[in-house]
Amino acid sequence: MKHSEFAETYRNRHKLAEGWKKSGKKVFGYFCNYTPEEIIYAAGIIPVRIRGGSENIELADTHLPSICCSYMRSALDQALKGKYNYLDGAVFPKSCDMTRALYSIWKRNIKISYYWNLPIPGKSNDAAVDFYIGELRLFEESLEKYTGKKMGDDSLKQAIKLYNENRALVRELYNLSLRDDPPLSGSEMFEVLRAGLVIPKEEHNAMLRKLLPALSSAKGSQDGKVRLMIAGNTFETVELLQAIEESGANVVVDDVDIGSRYYFSSVNENEEPLRALSERYLRKVLCPCKHNAQHRVYHILKLAKDYQVQGVILLTQKYCDTHLYDRPWLESKLKEEGLPVLVVDHSDIGWVGGKFKTMVQAFVEMVG
Amino acid sequence: METKQEKPATPFKPPRLAASAALGTLNEIYYRDLANAKQQGRPVVWITSMTPIELVYAFDGIPFFPENYAALCSSRKVAEDLCKAGEARGYSQDLCAYALCTFGVMFEKRGAFGDEGPPAPDILLATQGACMTHPKWWEAMQRHYKCPMIIIDAAYTVDSDTLSPHHREYYASELKETVRLMEKYTNKKLGADKLREVVTFSDQASALWDEIDEMRAAVPTPISQIDVFTCLFALVTLKGTKEAVEFYKQLRDEVKMRVDNKVGFVPNEKFRLVWDMFPIYHNMRLLNYFAEFGAAFVTDLYGNAFSGRLNVADPYGSLADRYLSFFMRAASWGKAELYKKRIKKYHVDGIVFHSNRCCRCFTAEQPDIGNILRDELGLSSLMFEGNMVDPRGYDDTQVKAKIESFIEMLEARKYPKK
């Protein structure tokens, strides 16, 4: 098993999903780290992350202004082009203003038989956790109605266990980057992580179980490179990680939505399942749309220390409001702690490699 | 198009409302009270729109709306510099210009009148009910002012279709928690009588606003959209006070007199339009440009988001209903439904969307709202780009050219030549 097989899996994700459909499975698309996938999985449905891309927008502009983030514009464009025709359902958690608005835009323009709008509180205190348990129950009931089958605590517990196994395996992978000579580069790691968003967790786990032993004994490919961290939100452009590597650096850890923010925190298996899910999603997923910047500063500093990071790239998707409000302060706090910071505005659509590389090269020279 | 629209040589000036003098006085008194708040021991509470202002007045506080103030900075042509000052501190030009302009005021201690700006907040109070900009913006200000902050959780409802009783209960419990914190921070107890009084005044102001709004359906329509946006000040900032009620009574009587006498603000009203969302504060006169072609704005939903009936017998429950169900929280089809009702009732010929480049939250669904109204009612629409506060990038010539061709199209549809 090689990391390139994960990249292959991601590239073929639409074909794979169509294959599952042919074998009688249901497939739901979802947005955002705040979707409690375990519940969808427990209903016997395969959850896949709806992703965008870097291709030019052809159809979405008549429905969505260009001041919206390239992720949402591109995902809508792909759906309008029919790439997501296989979806049986779509779940929109209320996290940022974009997921709120895109729910109605998708529902009106993309023909999918099941839509769910998942309310998420903006706090994570006990009252919010209790409130959210109620919402998760409503979601569960709605899925039971959709499938015609009772879910039961057992299937939910099994799903939680499977997802936690996946998180633990990915954590092992990250642990390899603690070494002075990480066996995977940041871009290779990205492919491994990204594949996990679009295939059933048992398949990702099987792939990881084959990959891990080979990597543990492998000699590091990233020896002596400047160790960087990337923090921000979602992106599709794996080339930007490659550009970093070509500049003599390597991303050894991240705080991005499809990386550690998605994979690191597990669900407490000793608690009542919905309570455990409510606590995990409200308290452990540190996205600025639900959490004060203070939380993320601690989190980033801890990761930076653990992974012996020499610099941080704050990569923000253009037009992502919640990240943009936190960024100036985040930058100043990290610098105060002695961490060099490079601030980058990013858009998957129209990404200019040369410009990015020039910035990164200067940064790597400075911190190296 | 064969006919070029005729327009008068001098720019249109609408007849002035007598009530605007009273509004000017209210404005002066408000800013004087704000300046003197600290001396008088009244807490200055910086607040977002769609946060229950009633609680601030119930604690004898003075609410200060940075949004309103940024609008003032914009109309006084100082917003661009203030926005640039916000950018110099690392805040993106793509952010809400209300926020960006306020960051300028905050960092530079510079106000709309070349003064030091508003007094610093004693409490920062916000809600997640309207947009996610509000809480993030407030967090940024809290890091600067280091004063207590209360954020009312209303992040969860995604649209009014999914509003359920437990959402209301949770919101009501958030309000009670807000009261507890306000008592702690202000060192005052909330009196039940005071809350009832404030809720009563708030309800009365809203009822009067609704009455005025209804009267705009008259043909010709009695007041201009500029009047509406301007007179909104009291509903935004003074709701919950007796003064706001008195002002809206005066305005209601004046509007009624115009309606009874069939006085319109545009002579020879030819077209009746809807304005969608934010005004352009640095160029309010653009609204008068429509009037030059006999086009009048006869309704909008934006202003009405600030009005909401309350029940004095159940203050918390009715505040929850009101602050969870204003129109901005509806999905695109919910907003379109509200417009559809108004389009019939107000005899509307077309809708104008101001695509506000700094506000993703309320521009994202505009194309679809237009699509729904076109598909279901055959309604014509115009969309143009602007920024509510920051004049940079706004192209007046291009916008006016768009308006002219829109009017030509309306003309051809409404008054076809034989």
JSON list of N, CA, C and O in Angstrom, two decimals, chain A residues 63 67 94 97 100 103-104 109 117 119-123 131 135 288-289 291 318-319 321 325-326 328-329, chain B residues 90 94 99 132-133 136 143 151 153 155-156 158-159 166-167 170 174 333 357 360-361 363-365 367-368 372:
[
{"chain": "A", "resi": 63, "resn": "HIS", "atom": "N", "xyz": [-26.28, 31.49, -9.56]},
{"chain": "A", "resi": 63, "resn": "HIS", "atom": "CA", "xyz": [-26.98, 31.22, -8.29]},
{"chain": "A", "resi": 63, "resn": "HIS", "atom": "C", "xyz": [-26.25, 31.78, -7.08]},
{"chain": "A", "resi": 63, "resn": "HIS", "atom": "O", "xyz": [-26.84, 31.88, -6.01]},
{"chain": "A", "resi": 67, "resn": "ILE", "atom": "N", "xyz": [-18.47, 36.69, -4.46]},
{"chain": "A", "resi": 67, "resn": "ILE", "atom": "CA", "xyz": [-17.82, 37.05, -3.19]},
{"chain": "A", "resi": 67, "resn": "ILE", "atom": "C", "xyz": [-17.94, 35.92, -2.17]},
{"chain": "A", "resi": 67, "resn": "ILE", "atom": "O", "xyz": [-17.62, 36.10, -1.01]},
{"chain": "A", "resi": 94, "resn": "LYS", "atom": "N", "xyz": [-25.58, 23.81, 10.46]},
{"chain": "A", "resi": 94, "resn": "LYS", "atom": "CA", "xyz": [-25.49, 25.27, 10.54]},
{"chain": "A", "resi": 94, "resn": "LYS", "atom": "C", "xyz": [-24.22, 25.64, 11.26]},
{"chain": "A", "resi": 94, "resn": "LYS", "atom": "O", "xyz": [-24.16, 25.71, 12.48]},
{"chain": "A", "resi": 97, "resn": "ASP", "atom": "N", "xyz": [-22.13, 31.15, 7.79]},
{"chain": "A", "resi": 97, "resn": "ASP", "atom": "CA", "xyz": [-23.19, 31.76, 7.00]},
{"chain": "A", "resi": 97, "resn": "ASP", "atom": "C", "xyz": [-23.34, 31.09, 5.63]},
{"chain": "A", "resi": 97, "resn": "ASP", "atom": "O", "xyz": [-24.42, 31.08, 5.05]},
{"chain": "A", "resi": 100, "resn": "ARG", "atom": "N", "xyz": [-25.41, 27.89, 5.79]},
{"chain": "A", "resi": 100, "resn": "ARG", "atom": "CA", "xyz": [-26.82, 28.27, 5.94]},
{"chain": "A", "resi": 100, "resn": "ARG", "atom": "C", "xyz": [-27.42, 28.62, 4.57]},
{"chain": "A", "resi": 100, "resn": "ARG", "atom": "O", "xyz": [-28.45, 28.09, 4.18]},
{"chain": "A", "resi": 103, "resn": "TYR", "atom": "N", "xyz": [-27.60, 25.77, 1.87]},
{"chain": "A", "resi": 103, "resn": "TYR", "atom": "CA", "xyz": [-28.68, 24.80, 2.07]},
{"chain": "A", "resi": 103, "resn": "TYR", "atom": "C", "xyz": [-29.86, 25.14, 1.17]},
{"chain": "A", "resi": 103, "resn": "TYR", "atom": "O", "xyz": [-30.37, 24.29, 0.44]},
{"chain": "A", "resi": 104, "resn": "SER", "atom": "N", "xyz": [-30.29, 26.40, 1.20]},
{"chain": "A", "resi": 104, "resn": "SER", "atom": "CA", "xyz": [-31.46, 26.72, 0.40]},
{"chain": "A", "resi": 104, "resn": "SER", "atom": "C", "xyz": [-31.14, 26.74, -1.10]},
{"chain": "A", "resi": 104, "resn": "SER", "atom": "O", "xyz": [-31.97, 26.36, -1.92]},
{"chain": "A", "resi": 109, "resn": "ASN", "atom": "N", "xyz": [-32.04, 23.92, -6.21]},
{"chain": "A", "resi": 109, "resn": "ASN", "atom": "CA", "xyz": [-31.46, 23.70, -7.55]},
{"chain": "A", "resi": 109, "resn": "ASN", "atom": "C", "xyz": [-30.88, 22.32, -7.80]},
{"chain": "A", "resi": 109, "resn": "ASN", "atom": "O", "xyz": [-30.63, 21.96, -8.94]},
{"chain": "A", "resi": 117, "resn": "ASN", "atom": "N", "xyz": [-31.24, 19.93, 7.49]},
{"chain": "A", "resi": 117, "resn": "ASN", "atom": "CA", "xyz": [-30.70, 21.17, 7.94]},
{"chain": "A", "resi": 117, "resn": "ASN", "atom": "C", "xyz": [-30.41, 21.00, 9.43]},
{"chain": "A", "resi": 117, "resn": "ASN", "atom": "O", "xyz": [-31.34, 20.89, 10.20]},
{"chain": "A", "resi": 119, "resn": "PRO", "atom": "N", "xyz": [-29.40, 22.11, 12.95]},
{"chain": "A", "resi": 119, "resn": "PRO", "atom": "CA", "xyz": [-29.09, 23.27, 13.80]},
{"chain": "A", "resi": 119, "resn": "PRO", "atom": "C", "xyz": [-27.98, 22.94, 14.79]},
{"chain": "A", "resi": 119, "resn": "PRO", "atom": "O", "xyz": [-28.00, 21.86, 15.40]},
{"chain": "A", "resi": 120, "resn": "ILE", "atom": "N", "xyz": [-27.02, 23.81, 14.93]},
{"chain": "A", "resi": 120, "resn": "ILE", "atom": "CA", "xyz": [-25.92, 23.60, 15.88]},
{"chain": "A", "resi": 120, "resn": "ILE", "atom": "C", "xyz": [-25.79, 24.84, 16.76]},
{"chain": "A", "resi": 120, "resn": "ILE", "atom": "O", "xyz": [-25.72, 25.94, 16.23]},
{"chain": "A", "resi": 121, "resn": "PRO", "atom": "N", "xyz": [-25.80, 24.65, 18.07]},
{"chain": "A", "resi": 121, "resn": "PRO", "atom": "CA", "xyz": [-25.66, 25.83, 18.93]},
{"chain": "A", "resi": 121, "resn": "PRO", "atom": "C", "xyz": [-24.31, 26.51, 18.75]},
{"chain": "A", "resi": 121, "resn": "PRO", "atom": "O", "xyz": [-23.36, 25.90, 18.25]},
{"chain": "A", "resi": 122, "resn": "GLY", "atom": "N", "xyz": [-24.24, 27.75, 19.17]},
{"chain": "A", "resi": 122, "resn": "GLY", "atom": "CA", "xyz": [-22.99, 28.50, 19.04]},
{"chain": "A", "resi": 122, "resn": "GLY", "atom": "C", "xyz": [-22.15, 28.47, 20.30]},
{"chain": "A", "resi": 122, "resn": "GLY", "atom": "O", "xyz": [-21.12, 29.10, 20.37]},
{"chain": "A", "resi": 123, "resn": "LYS", "atom": "N", "xyz": [-22.63, 27.76, 21.30]},
{"chain": "A", "resi": 123, "resn": "LYS", "atom": "CA", "xyz": [-21.88, 27.66, 22.55]},
{"chain": "A", "resi": 123, "resn": "LYS", "atom": "C", "xyz": [-21.58, 26.19, 22.82]},
{"chain": "A", "resi": 123, "resn": "LYS", "atom": "O", "xyz": [-22.11, 25.31, 22.15]},
{"chain": "A", "resi": 131, "resn": "PHE", "atom": "N", "xyz": [-29.09, 20.83, 24.62]},
{"chain": "A", "resi": 131, "resn": "PHE", "atom": "CA", "xyz": [-29.89, 21.28, 23.48]},
{"chain": "A", "resi": 131, "resn": "PHE", "atom": "C", "xyz": [-29.53, 20.49, 22.22]},
{"chain": "A", "resi": 131, "resn": "PHE", "atom": "O", "xyz": [-30.39, 20.02, 21.48]},
{"chain": "A", "resi": 135, "resn": "GLU", "atom": "N", "xyz": [-31.30, 17.93, 19.21]},
{"chain": "A", "resi": 135, "resn": "GLU", "atom": "CA", "xyz": [-31.21, 18.07, 17.74]},
{"chain": "A", "resi": 135, "resn": "GLU", "atom": "C", "xyz": [-30.70, 16.78, 17.10]},
{"chain": "A", "resi": 135, "resn": "GLU", "atom": "O", "xyz": [-31.17, 16.38, 16.03]},
{"chain": "A", "resi": 288, "resn": "PRO", "atom": "N", "xyz": [-13.29, 28.43, 14.02]},
{"chain": "A", "resi": 288, "resn": "PRO", "atom": "CA", "xyz": [-13.62, 29.77, 14.52]},
{"chain": "A", "resi": 288, "resn": "PRO", "atom": "C", "xyz": [-15.11, 30.09, 14.44]},
{"chain": "A", "resi": 288, "resn": "PRO", "atom": "O", "xyz": [-15.56, 31.01, 15.11]},
{"chain": "A", "resi": 289, "resn": "CYS", "atom": "N", "xyz": [-15.87, 29.36, 13.63]},
{"chain": "A", "resi": 289, "resn": "CYS", "atom": "CA", "xyz": [-17.29, 29.71, 13.56]},
{"chain": "A", "resi": 289, "resn": "CYS", "atom": "C", "xyz": [-18.03, 29.30, 14.83]},
{"chain": "A", "resi": 289, "resn": "CYS", "atom": "O", "xyz": [-19.14, 29.74, 15.07]},
{"chain": "A", "resi": 291, "resn": "HIS", "atom": "N", "xyz": [-15.92, 28.79, 17.92]},
{"chain": "A", "resi": 291, "resn": "HIS", "atom": "CA", "xyz": [-15.01, 28.98, 19.06]},
{"chain": "A", "resi": 291, "resn": "HIS", "atom": "C", "xyz": [-14.23, 30.28, 18.97]},
{"chain": "A", "resi": 291, "resn": "HIS", "atom": "O", "xyz": [-13.84, 30.71, 17.89]},
{"chain": "A", "resi": 318, "resn": "LYS", "atom": "N", "xyz": [-10.07, 32.73, 0.76]},
{"chain": "A", "resi": 318, "resn": "LYS", "atom": "CA", "xyz": [-10.59, 34.08, 0.57]},
{"chain": "A", "resi": 318, "resn": "LYS", "atom": "C", "xyz": [-12.10, 34.08, 0.82]},
{"chain": "A", "resi": 318, "resn": "LYS", "atom": "O", "xyz": [-12.80, 33.14, 0.45]},
{"chain": "A", "resi": 319, "resn": "TYR", "atom": "N", "xyz": [-12.60, 35.12, 1.45]},
{"chain": "A", "resi": 319, "resn": "TYR", "atom": "CA", "xyz": [-14.01, 35.33, 1.79]},
{"chain": "A", "resi": 319, "resn": "TYR", "atom": "C", "xyz": [-14.51, 34.44, 2.93]},
{"chain": "A", "resi": 319, "resn": "TYR", "atom": "O", "xyz": [-15.72, 34.32, 3.12]},
{"chain": "A", "resi": 321, "resn": "ASP", "atom": "N", "xyz": [-15.25, 34.47, 6.31]},
{"chain": "A", "resi": 321, "resn": "ASP", "atom": "CA", "xyz": [-15.33, 35.52, 7.32]},
{"chain": "A", "resi": 321, "resn": "ASP", "atom": "C", "xyz": [-14.81, 35.11, 8.69]},
{"chain": "A", "resi": 321, "resn": "ASP", "atom": "O", "xyz": [-14.02, 35.83, 9.30]},
{"chain": "A", "resi": 325, "resn": "TYR", "atom": "N", "xyz": [-11.75, 37.10, 10.69]},
{"chain": "A", "resi": 325, "resn": "TYR", "atom": "CA", "xyz": [-11.87, 37.93, 11.89]},
{"chain": "A", "resi": 325, "resn": "TYR", "atom": "C", "xyz": [-10.83, 37.55, 12.95]},
{"chain": "A", "resi": 325, "resn": "TYR", "atom": "O", "xyz": [-10.37, 38.38, 13.71]},
{"chain": "A", "resi": 326, "resn": "ASP", "atom": "N", "xyz": [-10.48, 36.27, 13.01]},
{"chain": "A", "resi": 326, "resn": "ASP", "atom": "CA", "xyz": [-9.53, 35.83, 14.04]},
{"chain": "A", "resi": 326, "resn": "ASP", "atom": "C", "xyz": [-8.08, 36.02, 13.62]},
{"chain": "A", "resi": 326, "resn": "ASP", "atom": "O", "xyz": [-7.19, 36.06, 14.46]},
{"chain": "A", "resi": 328, "resn": "PRO", "atom": "N", "xyz": [-5.86, 38.33, 12.34]},
{"chain": "A", "resi": 328, "resn": "PRO", "atom": "CA", "xyz": [-4.84, 39.30, 12.77]},
{"chain": "A", "resi": 328, "resn": "PRO", "atom": "C", "xyz": [-4.36, 39.03, 14.20]},
{"chain": "A", "resi": 328, "resn": "PRO", "atom": "O", "xyz": [-3.17, 39.11, 14.48]},
{"chain": "A", "resi": 329, "resn": "TRP", "atom": "N", "xyz": [-5.28, 38.69, 15.07]},
{"chain": "A", "resi": 329, "resn": "TRP", "atom": "CA", "xyz": [-4.91, 38.44, 16.47]},
{"chain": "A", "resi": 329, "resn": "TRP", "atom": "C", "xyz": [-4.12, 37.14, 16.61]},
{"chain": "A", "resi": 329, "resn": "TRP", "atom": "O", "xyz": [-3.13, 37.07, 17.33]},
{"chain": "B", "resi": 90, "resn": "GLY", "atom": "N", "xyz": [-4.60, 44.50, 9.76]},
{"chain": "B", "resi": 90, "resn": "GLY", "atom": "CA", "xyz": [-4.64, 43.11, 9.32]},
{"chain": "B", "resi": 90, "resn": "GLY", "atom": "C", "xyz": [-6.02, 42.58, 8.97]},
{"chain": "B", "resi": 90, "resn": "GLY", "atom": "O", "xyz": [-6.17, 41.43, 8.60]},
{"chain": "B", "resi": 94, "resn": "ASP", "atom": "N", "xyz": [-12.36, 42.37, 2.52]},
{"chain": "B", "resi": 94, "resn": "ASP", "atom": "CA", "xyz": [-13.54, 41.58, 2.17]},
{"chain": "B", "resi": 94, "resn": "ASP", "atom": "C", "xyz": [-14.54, 41.48, 3.33]},
{"chain": "B", "resi": 94, "resn": "ASP", "atom": "O", "xyz": [-15.66, 41.03, 3.14]},
{"chain": "B", "resi": 99, "resn": "ALA", "atom": "N", "xyz": [-18.04, 46.36, 10.20]},
{"chain": "B", "resi": 99, "resn": "ALA", "atom": "CA", "xyz": [-17.01, 45.92, 11.15]},
{"chain": "B", "resi": 99, "resn": "ALA", "atom": "C", "xyz": [-15.68, 46.61, 10.86]},
{"chain": "B", "resi": 99, "resn": "ALA", "atom": "O", "xyz": [-15.03, 47.14, 11.76]},
{"chain": "B", "resi": 132, "resn": "MET", "atom": "N", "xyz": [-22.84, 35.36, 11.23]},
{"chain": "B", "resi": 132, "resn": "MET", "atom": "CA", "xyz": [-21.68, 34.94, 12.02]},
{"chain": "B", "resi": 132, "resn": "MET", "atom": "C", "xyz": [-20.64, 36.06, 12.15]},
{"chain": "B", "resi": 132, "resn": "MET", "atom": "O", "xyz": [-19.71, 35.95, 12.94]},
{"chain": "B", "resi": 133, "resn": "THR", "atom": "N", "xyz": [-20.82, 37.12, 11.35]},
{"chain": "B", "resi": 133, "resn": "THR", "atom": "CA", "xyz": [-19.94, 38.27, 11.50]},
{"chain": "B", "resi": 133, "resn": "THR", "atom": "C", "xyz": [-20.09, 38.88, 12.90]},
{"chain": "B", "resi": 133, "resn": "THR", "atom": "O", "xyz": [-19.11, 39.22, 13.54]},
{"chain": "B", "resi": 136, "resn": "LYS", "atom": "N", "xyz": [-18.04, 37.16, 15.75]},
{"chain": "B", "resi": 136, "resn": "LYS", "atom": "CA", "xyz": [-16.60, 37.22, 15.51]},
{"chain": "B", "resi": 136, "resn": "LYS", "atom": "C", "xyz": [-16.09, 38.66, 15.64]},
{"chain": "B", "resi": 136, "resn": "LYS", "atom": "O", "xyz": [-15.01, 38.90, 16.16]},
{"chain": "B", "resi": 143, "resn": "ARG", "atom": "N", "xyz": [-11.31, 41.63, 22.62]},
{"chain": "B", "resi": 143, "resn": "ARG", "atom": "CA", "xyz": [-9.86, 41.51, 22.81]},
{"chain": "B", "resi": 143, "resn": "ARG", "atom": "C", "xyz": [-9.22, 42.90, 22.94]},
{"chain": "B", "resi": 143, "resn": "ARG", "atom": "O", "xyz": [-8.21, 43.06, 23.59]},
{"chain": "B", "resi": 151, "resn": "ILE", "atom": "N", "xyz": [-22.73, 36.92, 24.62]},
{"chain": "B", "resi": 151, "resn": "ILE", "atom": "CA", "xyz": [-23.22, 36.56, 23.29]},
{"chain": "B", "resi": 151, "resn": "ILE", "atom": "C", "xyz": [-24.43, 35.63, 23.48]},
{"chain": "B", "resi": 151, "resn": "ILE", "atom": "O", "xyz": [-24.34, 34.62, 24.18]},
{"chain": "B", "resi": 153, "resn": "ASP", "atom": "N", "xyz": [-26.83, 32.96, 22.30]},
{"chain": "B", "resi": 153, "resn": "ASP", "atom": "CA", "xyz": [-26.76, 31.87, 21.32]},
{"chain": "B", "resi": 153, "resn": "ASP", "atom": "C", "xyz": [-28.06, 31.77, 20.53]},
{"chain": "B", "resi": 153, "resn": "ASP", "atom": "O", "xyz": [-29.11, 31.45, 21.06]},
{"chain": "B", "resi": 155, "resn": "ALA", "atom": "N", "xyz": [-27.43, 30.65, 17.15]},
{"chain": "B", "resi": 155, "resn": "ALA", "atom": "CA", "xyz": [-26.72, 30.23, 15.95]},
{"chain": "B", "resi": 155, "resn": "ALA", "atom": "C", "xyz": [-27.39, 29.04, 15.28]},
{"chain": "B", "resi": 155, "resn": "ALA", "atom": "O", "xyz": [-27.15, 28.76, 14.12]},
{"chain": "B", "resi": 156, "resn": "TYR", "atom": "N", "xyz": [-28.23, 28.37, 16.04]},
{"chain": "B", "resi": 156, "resn": "TYR", "atom": "CA", "xyz": [-28.63, 27.04, 15.63]},
{"chain": "B", "resi": 156, "resn": "TYR", "atom": "C", "xyz": [-29.72, 27.00, 14.56]},
{"chain": "B", "resi": 156, "resn": "TYR", "atom": "O", "xyz": [-29.69, 26.15, 13.71]},
{"chain": "B", "resi": 158, "resn": "VAL", "atom": "N", "xyz": [-31.57, 27.32, 11.33]},
{"chain": "B", "resi": 158, "resn": "VAL", "atom": "CA", "xyz": [-31.02, 27.55, 10.02]},
{"chain": "B", "resi": 158, "resn": "VAL", "atom": "C", "xyz": [-32.00, 28.34, 9.17]},
{"chain": "B", "resi": 158, "resn": "VAL", "atom": "O", "xyz": [-31.64, 29.17, 8.37]},
{"chain": "B", "resi": 159, "resn": "ASP", "atom": "N", "xyz": [-33.25, 28.09, 9.33]},
{"chain": "B", "resi": 159, "resn": "ASP", "atom": "CA", "xyz": [-34.25, 28.90, 8.68]},
{"chain": "B", "resi": 159, "resn": "ASP", "atom": "C", "xyz": [-35.56, 28.71, 9.42]},
{"chain": "B", "resi": 159, "resn": "ASP", "atom": "O", "xyz": [-35.68, 27.83, 10.26]},
{"chain": "B", "resi": 166, "resn": "HIS", "atom": "N", "xyz": [-38.47, 23.85, 21.14]},
{"chain": "B", "resi": 166, "resn": "HIS", "atom": "CA", "xyz": [-37.29, 23.81, 22.00]},
{"chain": "B", "resi": 166, "resn": "HIS", "atom": "C", "xyz": [-36.24, 24.86, 21.62]},
{"chain": "B", "resi": 166, "resn": "HIS", "atom": "O", "xyz": [-35.43, 25.25, 22.44]},
{"chain": "B", "resi": 167, "resn": "HIS", "atom": "N", "xyz": [-36.29, 25.35, 20.38]},
{"chain": "B", "resi": 167, "resn": "HIS", "atom": "CA", "xyz": [-35.44, 26.49, 20.02]},
{"chain": "B", "resi": 167, "resn": "HIS", "atom": "C", "xyz": [-35.85, 27.72, 20.82]},
{"chain": "B", "resi": 167, "resn": "HIS", "atom": "O", "xyz": [-35.02, 28.48, 21.31]},
{"chain": "B", "resi": 170, "resn": "TYR", "atom": "N", "xyz": [-34.83, 27.38, 24.48]},
{"chain": "B", "resi": 170, "resn": "TYR", "atom": "CA", "xyz": [-33.39, 27.58, 24.64]},
{"chain": "B", "resi": 170, "resn": "TYR", "atom": "C", "xyz": [-33.04, 29.07, 24.55]},
{"chain": "B", "resi": 170, "resn": "TYR", "atom": "O", "xyz": [-32.26, 29.60, 25.34]},
{"chain": "B", "resi": 174, "resn": "GLU", "atom": "N", "xyz": [-31.45, 31.58, 27.29]},
{"chain": "B", "resi": 174, "resn": "GLU", "atom": "CA", "xyz": [-30.30, 32.45, 27.01]},
{"chain": "B", "resi": 174, "resn": "GLU", "atom": "C", "xyz": [-30.58, 33.90, 27.44]},
{"chain": "B", "resi": 174, "resn": "GLU", "atom": "O", "xyz": [-29.70, 34.59, 27.94]},
{"chain": "B", "resi": 333, "resn": "TRP", "atom": "N", "xyz": [-36.57, 30.53, -0.31]},
{"chain": "B", "resi": 333, "resn": "TRP", "atom": "CA", "xyz": [-37.99, 30.43, -0.69]},
{"chain": "B", "resi": 333, "resn": "TRP", "atom": "C", "xyz": [-38.88, 31.10, 0.35]},
{"chain": "B", "resi": 333, "resn": "TRP", "atom": "O", "xyz": [-39.95, 31.61, 0.01]},
{"chain": "B", "resi": 357, "resn": "ARG", "atom": "N", "xyz": [-21.18, 43.91, -1.61]},
{"chain": "B", "resi": 357, "resn": "ARG", "atom": "CA", "xyz": [-19.97, 43.09, -1.77]},
{"chain": "B", "resi": 357, "resn": "ARG", "atom": "C", "xyz": [-19.30, 42.66, -0.47]},
{"chain": "B", "resi": 357, "resn": "ARG", "atom": "O", "xyz": [-18.42, 41.82, -0.49]},
{"chain": "B", "resi": 360, "resn": "ARG", "atom": "N", "xyz": [-21.63, 38.42, 2.59]},
{"chain": "B", "resi": 360, "resn": "ARG", "atom": "CA", "xyz": [-21.98, 37.14, 1.98]},
{"chain": "B", "resi": 360, "resn": "ARG", "atom": "C", "xyz": [-23.31, 36.62, 2.49]},
{"chain": "B", "resi": 360, "resn": "ARG", "atom": "O", "xyz": [-24.12, 36.05, 1.77]},
{"chain": "B", "resi": 361, "resn": "CYS", "atom": "N", "xyz": [-23.53, 36.86, 3.78]},
{"chain": "B", "resi": 361, "resn": "CYS", "atom": "CA", "xyz": [-24.69, 36.27, 4.45]},
{"chain": "B", "resi": 361, "resn": "CYS", "atom": "C", "xyz": [-26.00, 36.64, 3.75]},
{"chain": "B", "resi": 361, "resn": "CYS", "atom": "O", "xyz": [-26.87, 35.80, 3.57]},
{"chain": "B", "resi": 363, "resn": "THR", "atom": "N", "xyz": [-26.24, 38.34, 0.66]},
{"chain": "B", "resi": 363, "resn": "THR", "atom": "CA", "xyz": [-26.25, 38.46, -0.79]},
{"chain": "B", "resi": 363, "resn": "THR", "atom": "C", "xyz": [-26.30, 37.08, -1.44]},
{"chain": "B", "resi": 363, "resn": "THR", "atom": "O", "xyz": [-26.73, 36.96, -2.58]},
{"chain": "B", "resi": 364, "resn": "ALA", "atom": "N", "xyz": [-25.87, 36.06, -0.69]},
{"chain": "B", "resi": 364, "resn": "ALA", "atom": "CA", "xyz": [-25.72, 34.73, -1.30]},
{"chain": "B", "resi": 364, "resn": "ALA", "atom": "C", "xyz": [-27.02, 34.24, -1.93]},
{"chain": "B", "resi": 364, "resn": "ALA", "atom": "O", "xyz": [-27.01, 33.63, -3.00]},
{"chain": "B", "resi": 365, "resn": "GLU", "atom": "N", "xyz": [-28.14, 34.53, -1.29]},
{"chain": "B", "resi": 365, "resn": "GLU", "atom": "CA", "xyz": [-29.40, 33.99, -1.81]},
{"chain": "B", "resi": 365, "resn": "GLU", "atom": "C", "xyz": [-30.14, 34.94, -2.75]},
{"chain": "B", "resi": 365, "resn": "GLU", "atom": "O", "xyz": [-31.18, 34.59, -3.29]},
{"chain": "B", "resi": 367, "resn": "PRO", "atom": "N", "xyz": [-29.58, 35.98, -5.88]},
{"chain": "B", "resi": 367, "resn": "PRO", "atom": "CA", "xyz": [-29.89, 35.52, -7.24]},
{"chain": "B", "resi": 367, "resn": "PRO", "atom": "C", "xyz": [-31.08, 34.55, -7.26]},
{"chain": "B", "resi": 367, "resn": "PRO", "atom": "O", "xyz": [-31.96, 34.64, -8.12]},
{"chain": "B", "resi": 368, "resn": "ASP", "atom": "N", "xyz": [-31.11, 33.65, -6.27]},
{"chain": "B", "resi": 368, "resn": "ASP", "atom": "CA", "xyz": [-32.21, 32.68, -6.26]},
{"chain": "B", "resi": 368, "resn": "ASP", "atom": "C", "xyz": [-33.55, 33.32, -5.90]},
{"chain": "B", "resi": 368, "resn": "ASP", "atom": "O", "xyz": [-34.58, 32.90, -6.42]},
{"chain": "B", "resi": 372, "resn": "ILE", "atom": "N", "xyz": [-36.75, 32.96, -8.25]},
{"chain": "B", "resi": 372, "resn": "ILE", "atom": "CA", "xyz": [-38.08, 32.49, -7.82]},
{"chain": "B", "resi": 372, "resn": "ILE", "atom": "C", "xyz": [-39.15, 33.50, -8.23]},
{"chain": "B", "resi": 372, "resn": "ILE", "atom": "O", "xyz": [-40.19, 33.14, -8.79]}
]
